[in-house]
């Protein structure tokens, strides 16, 4: 698929006013207001942001979704149908912070993937190894184990984000060789194990910034970026989108 996909992950940041201000700056900028750019905002701000994004190219994403598919007595949960209802296109699934702090594992992540697809949205499955796992050498097996749910995921469009845990929010970026190795391994794994009809893009995430975006985006088998910290600053995010725009 031609072109890069850029998704900003705001995590548990912003307030109603700052979230709107950030989206308004992105909307006012043709470099960012593109169908291949999305922001994953905190759940409580999704509905008002969806209102602002109506009729614009910039896309909206959620940072999580319930593993429960049907409406019911699941206090505190937000379903895929609800996210689709208010206009989300992307849903992050299995971000390393959810795996670490909320003990999310493959069975729940498979349900989240399938619920997202069934609701007509695009899941973004996040995978990646810890520093310890990399140093022990078994990092590819860790990633393949995280990917293994794709064998059971329904048909459709989905995204994989390779995010080495040791590079998230740390300022440490994987080298271009490390990124190329893993992205190529993920694509090869998908060709052999995912549904043949699946339409899959592989993003890199982990301290992507204005300064390193272009070289990362030009790396073999990198189809875009999942951007955390730098997506909270309109100027930095703009430069990342600009780097992606040049590669279309
Ligand atoms: C992320 O959390 O998805 C991420 C990539 O964060 P950062 O860009 O801040 O490393």
Coordinates of C-alpha atoms and ligand atoms in Angstrom, one line a residue:
X1 CA 0.0 0.0 0.0
X2 CA 1.4 3.4 -1.0
X3 CA 1.9 6.2 1.5
X4 CA 2.7 6.2 5.2
X5 CA 0.3 6.1 8.1
X6 CA 1.0 8.4 11.1
X7 CA -1.0 7.9 14.4
X8 CA -0.5 10.1 17.4
X9 CA -1.0 8.4 20.8
X10 CA -1.9 11.0 23.3
X11 CA -2.0 8.4 26.2
X12 CA -3.5 9.8 29.4
X13 CA -2.7 13.5 28.6
X14 CA -4.6 16.7 27.7
X15 CA -7.8 18.2 29.1
X16 CA -10.9 19.1 27.1
X17 CA -9.5 22.5 26.1
X18 CA -6.0 21.4 25.3
X19 CA -7.3 18.4 23.3
X20 CA -9.5 20.7 21.2
X21 CA -6.7 23.2 20.8
X22 CA -4.3 20.5 19.6
X23 CA -6.9 19.1 17.1
X24 CA -7.7 22.6 15.9
X25 CA -4.0 23.3 15.1
X26 CA -3.7 20.0 13.2
X27 CA -6.9 20.8 11.3
X28 CA -5.7 24.2 10.3
X29 CA -2.5 22.6 8.8
X30 CA -2.8 20.9 5.4
X31 CA 0.3 18.9 6.3
X32 CA -1.5 17.2 9.2
X33 CA -5.1 17.3 8.1
X34 CA -4.8 14.2 5.9
X35 CA -6.6 10.9 5.7
X36 CA -3.3 9.1 6.5
X37 CA -2.9 10.9 9.8
X38 CA -4.9 10.0 13.0
X39 CA -4.9 11.0 16.7
X40 CA -5.7 8.5 19.4
X41 CA -7.2 10.6 22.2
X42 CA -8.3 9.7 25.7
X43 CA -11.8 8.1 25.7
X44 CA -13.7 10.9 27.4
X45 CA -12.6 13.4 24.7
X46 CA -13.3 11.2 21.7
X47 CA -16.9 12.3 21.2
X48 CA -16.3 16.1 21.2
X49 CA -13.2 15.6 19.1
X50 CA -15.2 13.6 16.6
X51 CA -17.5 16.6 16.3
X52 CA -14.6 18.8 15.4
X53 CA -13.2 16.3 12.9
X54 CA -16.5 15.9 11.1
X55 CA -16.0 16.6 7.4
X56 CA -12.2 16.7 7.8
X57 CA -9.6 14.3 6.5
X58 CA -7.8 13.9 9.9
X59 CA -8.8 10.6 11.5
X60 CA -9.7 9.7 15.1
X61 CA -8.5 6.7 17.1
X62 CA -9.2 5.2 20.5
X63 CA -6.5 3.9 22.8
X64 CA -8.4 0.8 23.9
X65 CA -11.6 -1.0 23.5
X66 CA -13.6 -3.5 25.5
X67 CA -13.0 -7.3 25.0
X68 CA -16.8 -7.6 25.5
X69 CA -18.7 -7.4 22.3
X70 CA -22.3 -7.0 23.4
X71 CA -23.9 -4.2 25.4
X72 CA -24.5 -5.2 29.0
X73 CA -23.4 -5.1 32.6
X74 CA -19.7 -4.3 32.1
X75 CA -19.2 -1.2 34.2
X76 CA -16.6 1.2 33.0
X77 CA -16.1 -0.4 29.6
X78 CA -16.4 1.2 26.2
X79 CA -17.4 -1.1 23.3
X80 CA -16.2 -1.2 19.8
X81 CA -19.8 -0.4 18.6
X82 CA -19.7 2.8 20.8
X83 CA -16.3 3.9 19.3
X84 CA -17.5 3.3 15.8
X85 CA -20.8 5.1 16.6
X86 CA -19.0 8.4 17.4
X87 CA -16.6 8.2 14.4
X88 CA -13.4 6.4 15.4
X89 CA -11.5 4.7 12.6
X90 CA -8.5 3.2 14.5
X91 CA -8.3 1.4 17.9
X92 CA -5.0 0.7 19.6
X93 CA -4.9 -2.9 20.9
X94 CA -2.4 -4.3 23.3
X95 CA -0.2 -1.2 23.8
X96 CA 2.8 -2.2 26.0
X97 CA 1.4 0.0 28.7
X98 CA -1.8 -1.9 28.7
X99 CA 0.1 -5.2 28.7
X100 CA 2.3 -4.0 31.6
X101 CA -0.2 -2.1 33.9
X102 CA -3.4 -4.0 33.1
X103 CA -2.1 -7.5 32.5
X104 CA -3.5 -7.7 29.0
X105 CA -2.7 -11.0 27.3
X106 CA -3.5 -12.7 24.0
X107 CA -7.1 -14.0 24.7
X108 CA -8.4 -10.6 25.6
X109 CA -6.4 -8.9 22.8
X110 CA -7.9 -11.3 20.2
X111 CA -11.4 -10.4 21.4
X112 CA -10.5 -6.7 21.1
X113 CA -9.1 -7.2 17.6
X114 CA -12.2 -9.1 16.5
X115 CA -14.6 -6.6 18.1
X116 CA -12.9 -3.7 16.4
X117 CA -12.9 -5.4 13.0
X118 CA -16.6 -6.5 13.4
X119 CA -17.5 -2.8 14.2
X120 CA -15.8 -1.7 10.9
X121 CA -12.8 -0.1 12.4
X122 CA -9.1 -0.7 12.0
X123 CA -7.3 -2.3 15.0
X124 CA -3.6 -1.4 15.6
X125 CA -2.0 -4.3 17.3
X126 CA 1.0 -3.2 19.3
X127 CA 3.9 -5.7 19.7
X128 CA 7.4 -5.3 21.1
X129 CA 10.0 -6.8 23.4
X130 CA 11.4 -5.5 26.7
X131 CA 15.1 -4.7 27.1
X132 CA 15.6 -7.9 29.0
X133 CA 14.0 -10.0 26.3
X134 CA 16.2 -8.3 23.7
X135 CA 19.3 -8.8 25.7
X136 CA 18.5 -12.5 26.2
X137 CA 18.2 -12.8 22.4
X138 CA 14.7 -14.3 22.1
X139 CA 13.0 -11.1 21.0
X140 CA 11.7 -12.5 17.7
X141 CA 9.9 -15.3 19.5
X142 CA 8.3 -12.8 21.9
X143 CA 7.0 -10.8 18.9
X144 CA 5.8 -13.9 17.1
X145 CA 4.0 -15.0 20.2
X146 CA 2.3 -11.6 20.4
X147 CA 1.4 -11.8 16.7
X148 CA 0.0 -15.3 17.0
X149 CA -3.5 -14.1 17.6
X150 CA -3.6 -12.8 14.0
X151 CA -4.1 -16.4 12.9
X152 CA -7.5 -16.3 14.5
X153 CA -8.5 -12.7 13.6
X154 CA -11.2 -12.2 11.0
X155 CA -10.5 -10.7 7.6
X156 CA -10.1 -7.1 7.1
X157 CA -7.7 -4.2 7.3
X158 CA -5.5 -4.0 10.3
X159 CA -2.2 -2.4 11.4
X160 CA 0.7 -3.8 13.5
X161 CA 2.8 -1.3 15.5
X162 CA 6.3 -2.6 16.4
X163 CA 7.2 -0.7 19.5
X164 CA 10.2 -2.0 21.4
X165 CA 9.3 -1.4 25.1
X166 CA 12.8 -0.1 25.8
X167 CA 12.3 2.7 23.2
X168 CA 8.9 4.0 24.4
X169 CA 9.1 7.3 26.1
X170 CA 12.8 6.8 26.8
X171 CA 14.4 8.8 24.1
X172 CA 16.2 5.6 23.0
X173 CA 15.4 4.8 19.4
X174 CA 15.9 1.4 17.8
X175 CA 18.6 1.6 15.1
X176 CA 17.5 1.5 11.5
X177 CA 19.0 -2.0 11.2
X178 CA 17.1 -3.2 14.2
X179 CA 13.9 -1.7 12.9
X180 CA 14.4 -3.2 9.4
X181 CA 15.1 -6.6 10.9
X182 CA 11.9 -6.7 12.9
X183 CA 9.7 -5.2 10.3
X184 CA 10.8 -7.6 7.7
X185 CA 10.4 -10.5 10.2
X186 CA 6.8 -9.3 11.0
X187 CA 5.9 -9.0 7.3
X188 CA 7.3 -12.5 6.5
X189 CA 5.5 -13.9 9.5
X190 CA 2.2 -12.3 8.4
X191 CA 2.6 -13.7 4.8
X192 CA 3.0 -17.2 6.3
X193 CA 0.4 -17.0 9.1
X194 CA -2.1 -14.3 8.7
X195 CA -5.2 -14.5 6.5
X196 CA -4.1 -14.1 2.9
X197 CA -6.8 -11.5 2.3
X198 CA -5.7 -9.4 5.3
X199 CA -4.5 -6.0 4.4
X200 CA -1.6 -5.3 6.9
X201 CA 0.6 -2.3 7.5
X202 CA 3.5 -2.3 10.0
X203 CA 4.3 1.0 11.9
X204 CA 7.3 1.7 14.0
X205 CA 6.8 3.3 17.5
X206 CA 9.3 4.3 20.1
X207 CA 10.7 7.9 20.5
X208 CA 9.8 8.9 17.0
X209 CA 10.5 12.7 16.8
X210 CA 10.8 15.4 14.1
X211 CA 14.6 14.8 13.9
X212 CA 14.5 11.0 13.3
X213 CA 11.1 10.6 11.5
X214 CA 12.3 10.7 7.9
X215 CA 15.1 8.1 8.3
X216 CA 12.8 5.8 10.2
X217 CA 10.0 6.2 7.7
X218 CA 12.4 5.5 4.8
X219 CA 13.5 2.2 6.4
X220 CA 12.6 -1.0 4.7
X221 CA 9.1 -2.4 5.4
X222 CA 8.2 0.6 7.6
X223 CA 4.7 1.7 6.6
X224 CA 4.3 4.6 9.1
X225 CA 4.8 5.6 12.7
X226 CA 2.9 5.4 16.0
X227 CA 4.0 8.6 17.9
X228 CA 3.6 9.1 21.6
X229 CA 5.3 12.1 23.3
X230 CA 5.9 14.1 20.1
X231 CA 2.2 13.9 19.1
X232 CA 1.3 16.2 22.0
X233 CA 3.2 19.0 20.4
X234 CA 1.5 20.3 17.2
X235 CA 4.8 21.6 15.8
X236 CA 6.7 18.3 16.3
X237 CA 3.8 16.2 15.0
X238 CA 3.6 18.5 12.0
X239 CA 7.2 17.8 11.2
X240 CA 6.7 14.1 11.4
X241 CA 3.6 14.3 9.1
X242 CA 5.7 16.5 6.8
X243 CA 8.4 13.8 6.6
X244 CA 5.7 11.2 5.8
X245 CA 4.0 13.4 3.2
X246 CA 7.3 13.6 1.3
X247 CA 7.3 9.8 0.9
X248 CA 3.9 9.5 -0.6
Ligands
LIG1 C1 3.8 5.0 22.2 O1 3.5 5.0 23.4 O2 3.1 4.4 21.4 C2 5.1 5.7 21.8 C3 5.6 5.3 20.7 O3 5.6 6.6 22.7 P1 6.8 7.6 22.5 O4 6.8 8.1 21.0 O5 6.7 8.7 23.4 O6 8.1 6.8 22.7

